[in-house]
Coordinates of C-alpha atoms in Angstrom, one line a residue:
X1 CA 0.0 0.0 0.0
X2 CA 1.4 3.4 -0.9
X3 CA 1.6 6.4 1.4
X4 CA -0.7 8.2 -1.1
X5 CA -3.6 5.8 -0.3
X6 CA -3.0 5.7 3.4
X7 CA -2.8 9.4 4.3
X8 CA -3.6 12.7 2.8
X9 CA -5.7 11.3 0.0
X10 CA -8.3 14.1 0.5
X11 CA -10.9 11.6 1.8
X12 CA -11.9 10.2 5.1
X13 CA -14.9 12.4 6.2
X14 CA -14.9 14.7 9.1
X15 CA -12.2 12.8 10.9
X16 CA -9.7 11.6 8.2
X17 CA -7.4 9.9 10.8
X18 CA -10.0 7.2 11.1
X19 CA -9.4 6.5 7.4
X20 CA -5.6 6.5 7.2
X21 CA -4.4 5.4 10.6
X22 CA -5.5 1.7 10.3
X23 CA -3.5 1.5 7.1
X24 CA -0.4 3.0 8.7
X25 CA 2.8 1.0 7.8
X26 CA 5.5 0.4 10.3
X27 CA 8.2 1.6 7.8
X28 CA 6.8 5.1 8.0
X29 CA 7.3 5.4 11.7
X30 CA 11.0 6.2 11.8
X31 CA 10.9 9.1 9.3
X32 CA 7.7 10.5 11.0
X33 CA 9.4 10.4 14.4
X34 CA 12.6 12.0 13.1
X35 CA 10.5 14.8 11.4
X36 CA 8.6 15.4 14.6
X37 CA 11.7 15.7 16.7
X38 CA 13.3 18.1 14.2
X39 CA 10.2 20.3 14.2
X40 CA 10.1 20.4 18.0
X41 CA 13.7 21.7 18.1
X42 CA 12.7 24.5 15.9
X43 CA 9.4 25.5 17.3
X44 CA 9.8 25.4 21.0
X45 CA 12.2 28.3 21.3
X46 CA 10.3 30.3 18.7
X47 CA 7.0 29.7 20.3
X48 CA 8.3 31.3 23.6
X49 CA 9.0 34.4 21.5
X50 CA 5.7 34.3 19.8
X51 CA 3.9 34.3 23.1
X52 CA 5.8 37.4 24.1
X53 CA 4.7 39.0 20.9
X54 CA 1.1 38.2 21.7
X55 CA 1.5 39.6 25.2
X56 CA 0.8 36.4 27.0
X57 CA 2.9 34.1 29.3
X58 CA 5.6 32.2 27.4
X59 CA 4.1 28.8 28.3
X60 CA 0.9 29.7 26.5
X61 CA 2.8 29.6 23.2
X62 CA 3.7 26.0 24.0
X63 CA 0.1 25.2 25.0
X64 CA -1.0 26.3 21.5
X65 CA 1.9 24.5 19.8
X66 CA 0.9 21.2 21.4
X67 CA -2.8 21.6 20.9
X68 CA -2.5 22.9 17.3
X69 CA -0.2 20.1 16.2
X70 CA -2.2 17.2 17.7
X71 CA -5.7 18.5 16.8
X72 CA -4.7 19.4 13.3
X73 CA -3.3 15.9 12.8
X74 CA -6.7 14.4 13.6
X75 CA -8.6 16.4 11.1
X76 CA -6.1 17.2 8.3
X77 CA -5.7 15.8 4.8
X78 CA -2.1 17.1 4.4
X79 CA 0.9 15.0 5.3
X80 CA 3.5 17.6 5.7
X81 CA 1.8 20.7 7.2
X82 CA 3.0 21.7 10.6
X83 CA 0.4 23.7 12.5
X84 CA 1.3 26.1 15.4
X85 CA 1.7 29.8 16.4
X86 CA 3.4 32.1 14.0
X87 CA 5.0 35.5 14.1
X88 CA 2.2 37.0 11.9
X89 CA -0.6 35.6 14.0
X90 CA 1.0 36.5 17.2
X91 CA 1.4 40.1 16.0
X92 CA -2.3 40.4 15.3
X93 CA -3.2 38.9 18.7
X94 CA -0.7 41.2 20.4
X95 CA -2.2 44.2 18.6
X96 CA -5.5 43.5 20.1
X97 CA -3.9 43.2 23.6
X98 CA -2.3 46.6 23.1
X99 CA -5.5 48.3 21.9
X100 CA -7.6 46.9 24.7
X101 CA -4.9 47.6 27.4
X102 CA -5.5 44.4 29.2
X103 CA -2.6 42.7 31.0
X104 CA -1.7 39.5 32.9
X105 CA -4.3 36.9 33.0
X106 CA -6.8 39.1 31.2
X107 CA -4.5 39.3 28.2
X108 CA -4.2 35.5 28.1
X109 CA -8.1 35.3 28.2
X110 CA -8.4 37.8 25.4
X111 CA -6.0 36.0 23.2
X112 CA -7.7 32.7 24.0
X113 CA -11.0 34.2 23.1
X114 CA -9.6 35.6 19.8
X115 CA -8.2 32.1 19.1
X116 CA -11.6 30.3 19.7
X117 CA -13.5 32.9 17.5
X118 CA -11.0 32.4 14.8
X119 CA -11.5 28.6 14.9
X120 CA -15.3 29.1 14.8
X121 CA -15.0 31.3 11.7
X122 CA -12.9 28.7 10.1
X123 CA -15.4 26.0 10.8
X124 CA -18.2 28.3 9.4
X125 CA -16.1 28.9 6.3
X126 CA -15.8 25.1 5.8
X127 CA -19.5 24.5 6.6
X128 CA -20.7 27.1 4.0
X129 CA -17.8 26.4 1.6
X130 CA -16.7 30.0 1.5
X131 CA -13.0 29.5 1.1
X132 CA -13.0 32.3 -1.5
X133 CA -13.2 34.7 1.4
X134 CA -9.6 33.8 2.3
X135 CA -8.5 35.5 -1.0
X136 CA -10.2 38.7 -0.2
X137 CA -7.1 40.7 1.0
X138 CA -4.9 41.5 -2.0
X139 CA -1.4 40.2 -1.9
X140 CA -0.1 43.7 -2.0
X141 CA -2.0 44.6 1.2
X142 CA -0.9 41.5 3.0
X143 CA 2.7 42.2 2.1
X144 CA 2.5 45.7 3.4
X145 CA 0.6 44.8 6.5
X146 CA 3.0 42.1 7.5
X147 CA 6.0 44.4 6.9
X148 CA 4.5 47.1 9.1
X149 CA 3.5 44.6 11.8
X150 CA 7.1 43.2 11.7
X151 CA 8.6 46.7 12.2
X152 CA 6.1 47.3 15.0
X153 CA 7.4 44.2 16.8
X154 CA 11.0 45.0 16.2
X155 CA 10.6 48.4 17.7
X156 CA 8.8 46.9 20.7
X157 CA 11.6 44.5 21.3
X158 CA 14.5 47.0 21.1
X159 CA 14.2 48.0 24.8
X160 CA 14.8 44.3 25.7
X161 CA 18.2 44.5 24.0
X162 CA 19.3 47.7 25.7
X163 CA 17.7 47.4 29.1
X164 CA 15.8 50.6 28.6
X165 CA 12.1 51.5 28.3
X166 CA 9.9 53.1 25.6
X167 CA 6.3 54.1 25.1
X168 CA 4.1 55.7 22.5
X169 CA 0.8 55.1 20.8
X170 CA 2.4 54.7 17.3
X171 CA 5.6 53.0 16.2
X172 CA 7.1 56.3 15.3
X173 CA 6.7 57.7 18.8
X174 CA 7.7 54.5 20.5
X175 CA 10.9 54.4 18.4
X176 CA 11.6 58.1 19.3
X177 CA 11.0 57.3 22.9
X178 CA 13.5 54.4 22.7
X179 CA 16.1 56.7 21.1
X180 CA 15.7 59.3 23.8
X181 CA 16.1 56.6 26.5
X182 CA 19.4 55.3 25.2
X183 CA 21.2 57.5 27.7
X184 CA 20.1 54.9 30.3
X185 CA 21.4 51.8 28.6
X186 CA 22.0 48.9 30.9
X187 CA 25.4 47.6 29.7
X188 CA 25.2 43.9 30.7
X189 CA 21.8 43.8 29.0
X190 CA 23.2 45.5 25.9
X191 CA 26.1 42.9 25.7
X192 CA 23.7 40.0 26.1
X193 CA 21.3 41.4 23.5
X194 CA 23.9 42.4 21.0
X195 CA 25.7 39.0 21.3
X196 CA 22.4 37.2 20.9
X197 CA 21.4 39.1 17.9
X198 CA 24.9 38.7 16.3
X199 CA 24.8 34.9 16.9
X200 CA 21.4 34.3 15.5
X201 CA 22.0 36.4 12.4
X202 CA 25.4 34.7 11.9
X203 CA 23.8 31.3 12.0
X204 CA 21.1 32.4 9.6
X205 CA 23.5 33.6 7.0
X206 CA 26.4 31.3 7.4
X207 CA 24.9 28.1 8.9
X208 CA 21.2 28.1 7.9
X209 CA 20.7 24.5 8.6
X210 CA 21.5 25.0 12.3
X211 CA 18.4 25.8 14.4
X212 CA 19.5 29.2 15.4
X213 CA 16.7 29.9 17.9
X214 CA 17.4 26.6 19.7
X215 CA 21.1 27.4 19.9
X216 CA 20.4 30.9 21.2
X217 CA 17.9 29.7 23.8
X218 CA 20.3 27.0 25.1
X219 CA 23.2 29.4 25.0
X220 CA 21.2 32.0 26.9
X221 CA 20.2 29.6 29.6
X222 CA 23.8 28.5 30.1
X223 CA 25.1 32.1 30.1
X224 CA 22.4 33.1 32.6
X225 CA 23.4 30.2 34.9
X226 CA 27.2 30.5 34.6
X227 CA 27.3 34.3 34.7
X228 CA 24.5 34.9 37.1
X229 CA 22.9 37.3 34.7
X230 CA 19.8 37.9 36.9
X231 CA 22.0 39.2 39.7
X232 CA 23.7 41.6 37.3
X233 CA 20.4 43.2 36.5
X234 CA 19.6 41.4 33.2
X235 CA 15.8 40.9 33.0
X236 CA 14.8 37.2 32.9
X237 CA 11.6 35.6 31.5
X238 CA 10.5 34.7 35.1
X239 CA 8.6 31.8 36.5
X240 CA 7.4 29.3 33.9
X241 CA 5.2 26.6 35.5
X242 CA 5.5 23.0 34.5
X243 CA 2.5 20.8 33.7
X244 CA -0.5 21.1 31.4
X245 CA -3.3 23.7 31.4
X246 CA -6.8 22.9 32.5
X247 CA -9.2 23.3 29.5
X248 CA -11.5 26.2 30.1
X249 CA -13.8 28.6 28.1
X250 CA -12.3 32.1 27.9
X251 CA -13.8 34.6 30.3
X252 CA -17.2 35.9 29.2
X253 CA -16.6 39.2 30.8
X254 CA -13.4 39.7 28.8
X255 CA -15.3 38.7 25.6
X256 CA -18.3 41.1 26.2
X257 CA -16.0 44.0 27.0
X258 CA -13.8 43.6 23.9
X259 CA -16.2 42.3 21.2
X260 CA -15.0 44.8 18.4
X261 CA -11.3 44.0 18.9
X262 CA -11.9 40.3 19.1
X263 CA -14.0 40.3 15.9
X264 CA -11.5 42.4 13.9
X265 CA -8.5 40.4 15.1
X266 CA -10.3 37.1 14.3
X267 CA -11.3 38.2 10.8
X268 CA -7.7 39.3 10.2
X269 CA -6.4 36.0 11.4
X270 CA -8.9 34.2 9.1
X271 CA -7.9 36.2 6.0
X272 CA -4.2 36.0 6.7
X273 CA -3.9 32.6 8.1
X274 CA -6.1 30.4 6.0
X275 CA -5.1 31.7 2.7
X276 CA -1.5 30.7 3.6
X277 CA -2.7 27.4 4.9
X278 CA -4.6 26.4 1.8
X279 CA -1.8 27.4 -0.5
X280 CA 0.9 25.6 1.4
X281 CA -1.1 22.4 1.8
X282 CA -1.8 22.3 -1.9
X283 CA 1.8 23.0 -2.7
X284 CA 3.1 20.1 -0.5
X285 CA 0.4 17.8 -2.0
X286 CA 1.4 18.6 -5.5
X287 CA 5.1 17.9 -4.9
X288 CA 4.3 14.5 -3.2
X289 CA 1.5 13.5 -5.7
X290 CA -1.5 13.3 -3.5
X291 CA -4.7 15.4 -3.1
X292 CA -5.9 17.5 -0.2
X293 CA -9.4 18.6 0.5
X294 CA -9.3 22.4 1.1
X295 CA -12.6 22.4 2.8
X296 CA -11.3 19.7 5.3
X297 CA -8.2 21.8 5.8
X298 CA -10.4 24.6 7.0
X299 CA -12.0 22.2 9.4
X300 CA -8.6 21.1 10.7
X301 CA -7.4 24.6 11.2
X302 CA -10.7 25.6 12.8
X303 CA -10.6 22.7 15.3
X304 CA -6.9 23.4 16.0
X305 CA -7.7 27.0 16.9
X306 CA -10.7 26.1 19.0
X307 CA -8.6 23.6 20.8
X308 CA -5.7 26.0 21.3
X309 CA -8.0 28.6 22.7
X310 CA -9.6 26.2 25.1
X311 CA -6.2 25.4 26.6
X312 CA -5.4 29.1 27.0
X313 CA -3.2 29.2 23.9
X314 CA -2.9 31.6 21.0
X315 CA -3.9 31.5 17.3
X316 CA -2.3 28.7 15.2
X317 CA -2.0 28.2 11.5
X318 CA 0.5 26.8 9.0
X319 CA 4.1 27.5 9.7
X320 CA 5.8 27.3 6.3
X321 CA 9.3 27.0 7.8
X322 CA 8.3 24.2 10.2
X323 CA 6.3 22.5 7.4
X324 CA 9.3 22.7 5.1
X325 CA 11.5 21.2 7.8
X326 CA 8.9 18.6 8.4
X327 CA 9.0 17.7 4.7
X328 CA 12.8 17.7 4.4
X329 CA 13.1 15.5 7.5
X330 CA 11.0 12.9 5.9
X331 CA 7.5 13.2 7.2
X332 CA 5.3 10.6 5.6
X333 CA 2.0 11.1 7.4
X334 CA 0.4 13.3 10.1
X335 CA 2.0 11.0 12.7
X336 CA 4.9 13.5 12.4
X337 CA 2.6 16.2 13.7
X338 CA 1.3 14.0 16.5
X339 CA 4.9 13.4 17.4
X340 CA 5.6 17.1 17.5
X341 CA 2.6 17.7 19.8
X342 CA 3.5 14.9 22.1
X343 CA 7.1 16.1 22.5
X344 CA 5.9 19.7 23.2
X345 CA 3.7 18.2 26.0
X346 CA 6.7 16.4 27.4
X347 CA 8.6 19.7 27.3
X348 CA 5.8 21.4 29.3
X349 CA 5.8 18.7 31.9
X350 CA 9.5 18.2 32.4
X351 CA 11.5 21.2 31.0
X352 CA 9.2 24.3 31.2
X353 CA 10.7 25.7 34.5
X354 CA 14.2 25.8 32.8
X355 CA 13.0 28.7 30.6
X356 CA 12.5 30.8 33.7
X357 CA 16.2 31.9 33.7
X358 CA 16.2 32.8 30.0
X359 CA 17.3 36.5 29.5
X360 CA 14.6 38.6 27.9
X361 CA 17.3 40.1 25.7
X362 CA 17.9 36.6 24.2
X363 CA 14.2 36.1 23.6
X364 CA 14.0 39.6 22.0
X365 CA 16.8 38.6 19.6
X366 CA 14.8 35.4 18.7
X367 CA 11.7 37.5 18.1
X368 CA 13.5 40.1 15.9
X369 CA 15.0 37.4 13.8
X370 CA 11.7 35.6 13.4
X371 CA 9.6 38.7 12.3
X372 CA 12.2 40.3 10.1
X373 CA 12.9 37.2 8.1
X374 CA 9.4 35.8 8.4
X375 CA 7.3 38.8 7.7
X376 CA 9.2 41.4 5.7
X377 CA 9.4 40.2 2.1
X378 CA 11.7 42.7 0.3
X379 CA 11.7 40.5 -2.8
X380 CA 7.9 40.8 -3.1
X381 CA 8.1 44.6 -2.6
X382 CA 10.7 44.7 -5.4
X383 CA 8.5 42.5 -7.6
X384 CA 5.5 44.8 -7.0
X385 CA 7.5 47.9 -7.9
X386 CA 8.6 46.3 -11.1
X387 CA 5.3 44.8 -12.2
X388 CA 2.7 47.3 -10.8
X389 CA 3.6 50.5 -9.3
X390 CA 0.0 50.9 -8.1
X391 CA 0.2 47.6 -6.1
X392 CA 3.6 48.7 -4.8
X393 CA 2.2 51.9 -3.4
X394 CA -0.8 50.0 -2.0
X395 CA 1.7 47.8 0.0
X396 CA 3.6 50.9 1.1
X397 CA 0.3 52.5 2.3
X398 CA -0.5 49.4 4.2
X399 CA 2.9 49.4 5.9
X400 CA 2.6 53.1 6.9
X401 CA -0.9 52.5 8.1
X402 CA 0.3 49.9 10.6
X403 CA 3.2 52.0 11.7
X404 CA 1.0 55.1 12.2
X405 CA -2.1 53.5 13.6
X406 CA -1.0 50.2 15.2
X407 CA -1.5 46.6 14.1
X408 CA -5.2 46.2 14.9
X409 CA -6.3 49.5 13.2
X410 CA -3.8 48.6 10.4
X411 CA -5.9 45.6 9.7
X412 CA -8.9 47.9 9.2
X413 CA -6.8 50.0 6.9
X414 CA -5.8 46.9 4.9
X415 CA -9.3 45.7 4.5
X416 CA -10.3 49.3 3.4
X417 CA -7.5 49.4 0.9
X418 CA -8.6 46.0 -0.5
X419 CA -12.2 47.2 -0.8
X420 CA -11.2 50.5 -2.5
X421 CA -8.9 48.6 -5.0
X422 CA -11.7 46.1 -5.7
X423 CA -14.1 49.0 -6.4
X424 CA -11.6 50.8 -8.5
X425 CA -10.8 47.8 -10.6
X426 CA -14.4 46.5 -11.0
X427 CA -15.9 50.0 -11.9
X428 CA -13.2 50.9 -14.4
X429 CA -12.8 48.0 -16.9
X430 CA -10.7 48.6 -19.9
X431 CA -12.7 49.6 -23.0
X432 CA -10.1 49.9 -25.8
X433 CA -10.8 50.7 -29.4
X434 CA -9.7 47.9 -31.7
X435 CA -7.9 47.7 -35.0
X436 CA -7.1 44.7 -37.3
X437 CA -3.7 43.2 -37.4
X438 CA -2.5 43.5 -41.0
X439 CA -2.9 40.3 -43.0
X440 CA -5.2 38.6 -40.4
X441 CA -8.7 38.6 -39.0
X442 CA -7.4 39.4 -35.5
X443 CA -8.7 42.6 -33.9
X444 CA -6.8 44.0 -30.9
X445 CA -6.1 47.1 -28.8
X446 CA -5.1 49.8 -31.2
X447 CA -3.6 51.8 -28.4
X448 CA -1.0 49.1 -28.0
X449 CA -0.8 48.4 -31.7
X450 CA -1.0 51.8 -33.6
X451 CA 0.0 50.3 -36.9
X452 CA -3.1 48.1 -37.0
X453 CA -5.8 48.7 -39.7
X454 CA -8.9 50.8 -39.0
X455 CA -11.9 51.3 -41.2
X456 CA -13.4 54.8 -42.1
X457 CA -16.7 55.4 -40.3
X458 CA -16.5 52.2 -38.2
X459 CA -15.5 52.1 -34.6
X460 CA -14.8 48.9 -32.8
X461 CA -14.8 48.8 -29.0
X462 CA -14.2 45.9 -26.5
X463 CA -15.6 45.9 -22.9
X464 CA -13.1 44.0 -20.7
X465 CA -15.4 43.2 -17.8
X466 CA -19.0 42.6 -16.7
X467 CA -21.8 44.9 -17.8
X468 CA -23.6 45.6 -14.5
X469 CA -24.6 48.4 -12.2
X470 CA -21.0 49.3 -11.3
X471 CA -19.8 49.5 -14.9
X472 CA -22.9 50.6 -16.8
X473 CA -22.4 54.3 -16.5
X474 CA -18.7 54.1 -17.4
X475 CA -19.5 52.0 -20.5
X476 CA -22.3 54.5 -21.5
X477 CA -19.8 57.5 -21.1
X478 CA -17.2 55.6 -23.2
X479 CA -19.7 54.9 -26.1
X480 CA -21.0 58.5 -26.1
X481 CA -17.5 59.8 -26.2
X482 CA -16.9 57.7 -29.4
X483 CA -20.2 58.5 -31.0
X484 CA -19.7 62.2 -30.5
X485 CA -16.0 62.2 -31.4
X486 CA -14.1 63.1 -34.6
X487 CA -14.1 61.9 -37.2
X488 CA -17.8 61.0 -37.1
X489 CA -18.8 57.3 -37.3
X490 CA -21.6 55.6 -39.1
X491 CA -21.2 52.2 -37.4
X492 CA -20.3 50.9 -33.9
X493 CA -19.2 47.3 -33.3
X494 CA -19.2 46.3 -29.7
X495 CA -17.0 43.2 -28.9
X496 CA -18.5 41.5 -25.9
X497 CA -16.0 38.7 -25.6
X498 CA -14.8 39.9 -22.2
X499 CA -18.3 40.3 -20.8
X500 CA -19.2 37.2 -18.7
X501 CA -22.0 38.8 -16.7
X502 CA -24.8 41.2 -17.5
X503 CA -27.3 42.3 -14.8
X504 CA -30.7 44.1 -15.3
X505 CA -29.0 47.6 -15.2
X506 CA -26.4 46.6 -17.7
X507 CA -29.1 45.2 -20.0
X508 CA -31.1 48.4 -19.7
X509 CA -28.0 50.5 -20.4
X510 CA -27.5 48.5 -23.6
X511 CA -31.1 49.3 -24.6
X512 CA -30.3 53.0 -24.1
X513 CA -27.3 52.7 -26.4
X514 CA -29.5 51.2 -29.0
X515 CA -31.8 54.2 -28.7
X516 CA -28.7 56.5 -29.0
X517 CA -27.5 54.6 -32.1
X518 CA -30.9 54.9 -33.8
X519 CA -31.2 58.6 -32.9
X520 CA -27.7 59.3 -34.4
X521 CA -28.4 57.0 -37.5
X522 CA -25.5 54.8 -36.4
X523 CA -25.5 51.1 -37.2
X524 CA -24.9 49.1 -34.0
X525 CA -23.5 45.5 -34.2
X526 CA -22.6 43.1 -31.4
X527 CA -19.9 40.4 -31.7
X528 CA -18.8 37.4 -29.6
X529 CA -21.8 37.3 -27.1
X530 CA -21.1 34.7 -24.5
X531 CA -24.0 32.1 -24.0
X532 CA -24.4 33.0 -20.3
X533 CA -25.3 36.6 -21.0
X534 CA -27.7 35.9 -23.8
X535 CA -30.7 35.2 -21.5
X536 CA -30.5 38.6 -19.9
X537 CA -30.1 40.5 -23.2
X538 CA -32.9 38.4 -24.7
X539 CA -35.3 39.1 -21.8
X540 CA -34.5 42.8 -22.1
X541 CA -35.4 42.7 -25.8
X542 CA -32.0 44.1 -26.8
X543 CA -31.3 41.2 -29.2
X544 CA -34.6 41.6 -31.0
X545 CA -34.1 45.3 -31.5
X546 CA -30.6 44.9 -32.8
X547 CA -31.6 42.1 -35.1
X548 CA -30.0 38.7 -35.7
X549 CA -28.3 40.1 -38.8
X550 CA -26.4 42.6 -36.6
X551 CA -25.1 39.9 -34.2
X552 CA -21.9 38.1 -35.2
X553 CA -19.6 35.4 -34.2
X554 CA -16.5 37.5 -34.3
X555 CA -15.4 41.1 -34.9
X556 CA -14.1 40.4 -38.3
X557 CA -17.5 39.3 -39.5
X558 CA -19.2 42.2 -38.0
X559 CA -16.8 44.7 -39.8
X560 CA -17.1 42.8 -43.1
X561 CA -20.9 42.9 -42.9
X562 CA -20.9 46.6 -42.2
X563 CA -18.5 47.3 -45.1
X564 CA -20.7 45.2 -47.4
X565 CA -23.8 47.1 -46.2
X566 CA -22.1 50.4 -46.7
X567 CA -21.0 49.4 -50.2
X568 CA -24.6 48.4 -50.9
X569 CA -23.6 45.0 -52.3
X570 CA -26.2 43.1 -50.2
X571 CA -23.5 40.7 -48.6
X572 CA -24.9 38.5 -45.8
X573 CA -22.9 38.3 -42.6

């Protein structure tokens, strides 16, 4: 039996593990265990940092990692995906904590509530098969938002590296506050922080296969013990309890008091998290020749978030770096993810108190490394600038929005930018005049091909988009501009190849244009009408008024028919 048929086949109902686990082969166990161990070595130190970003106790990051990995494995159809906290999700949750001003246990309750709500939204998305929502935020907006959120986190972590403090309601003011406070640098903390940052960056560039976060955390713990850093005034993480959390529903009082922030954060996590998850799962499945069920992946991520929230964890989603490591280490089935979750549980039970002596400066270096290289995509900024300047400036605006307004309000700005961009694009479709490529029957945009042939008295226009309430007026204005322009025309050919949708308002607008053409004694011809728009035009009566002899299979026939009519030779189209 192949791995393909045993796991990740995209089948198995609500609980796919029931389908593939009975068919599990012993030879897969070793690579799955190795992959699980490798992922744990990467994620445990990073998840301590993600918890700090989210504003919750460090152990809560491990709670989420364990719950996310185990629950995802029960419901998933992917074999390589590793689910857990990430820098982007932690930043969104931390933004909600900052906006609400809650601290301590209340902050943990707030983040847990956001996590549960995110899970419920994912389950609803799967139930109603609305995965398309995950594609709502444009890539440019997400790129800019993540870059701004990363810079927000970096500025927030700088005081940990210098032993100073900072405050401010925007990133600009917080950074300025940190600069002003540099006169009070705590030298031992600066040495620890600078060394930690230098080590993790050196490992990233010169030894990328070495788990830098793990090396840094182990090194920080050893240095803290050997050099007695706590006694030298270096801030430490503080007490980290051992053991597992007791499952509980997030505080209802916290939920009621912070409904807007919870909803905004959960929606952002849904839009940012699931689009990444679905894409990554499909990518791994393609490489390894099996199928995933995107709807079931939404169920798996939803259940993982609900579970993580109920154990006081934080939001979870696909970790591309952990999933890639899982793949390269040989993961064959979701048993690798179960192994990861089990080892995190053992870490919580037996090793958690060791993290109490970890210098915060070391954790700050881990966080800075994670967000800078995990959330700031300079290559994508460069691509956007090269391919579409408008998208580039949208990304820049999203970045500035986060830096000026905070992560949570930056989400609102990002959604608003996506809406405005969608409205702009959908209400302003291209409507080029067409000419014929010499020696062919091909008609194309004459603005891009000025040497193409045109025909005296005949204008050919193509509508590249739906003809509906949002575009009807723009189309009307464009046609009237052509009809009243110079030189005057005696015939207008409308190429409808790009029109896949016509609503009642669009059909009515076409009727008005028929009236305009008749009043101006202009022959009106339609070409390449798609079958799906014919019923609306037929019901409106447009086709009858235009006449079947003025409706053509392509633009060339329409132009030839008009030329024949003008010449008076009686040619039939």
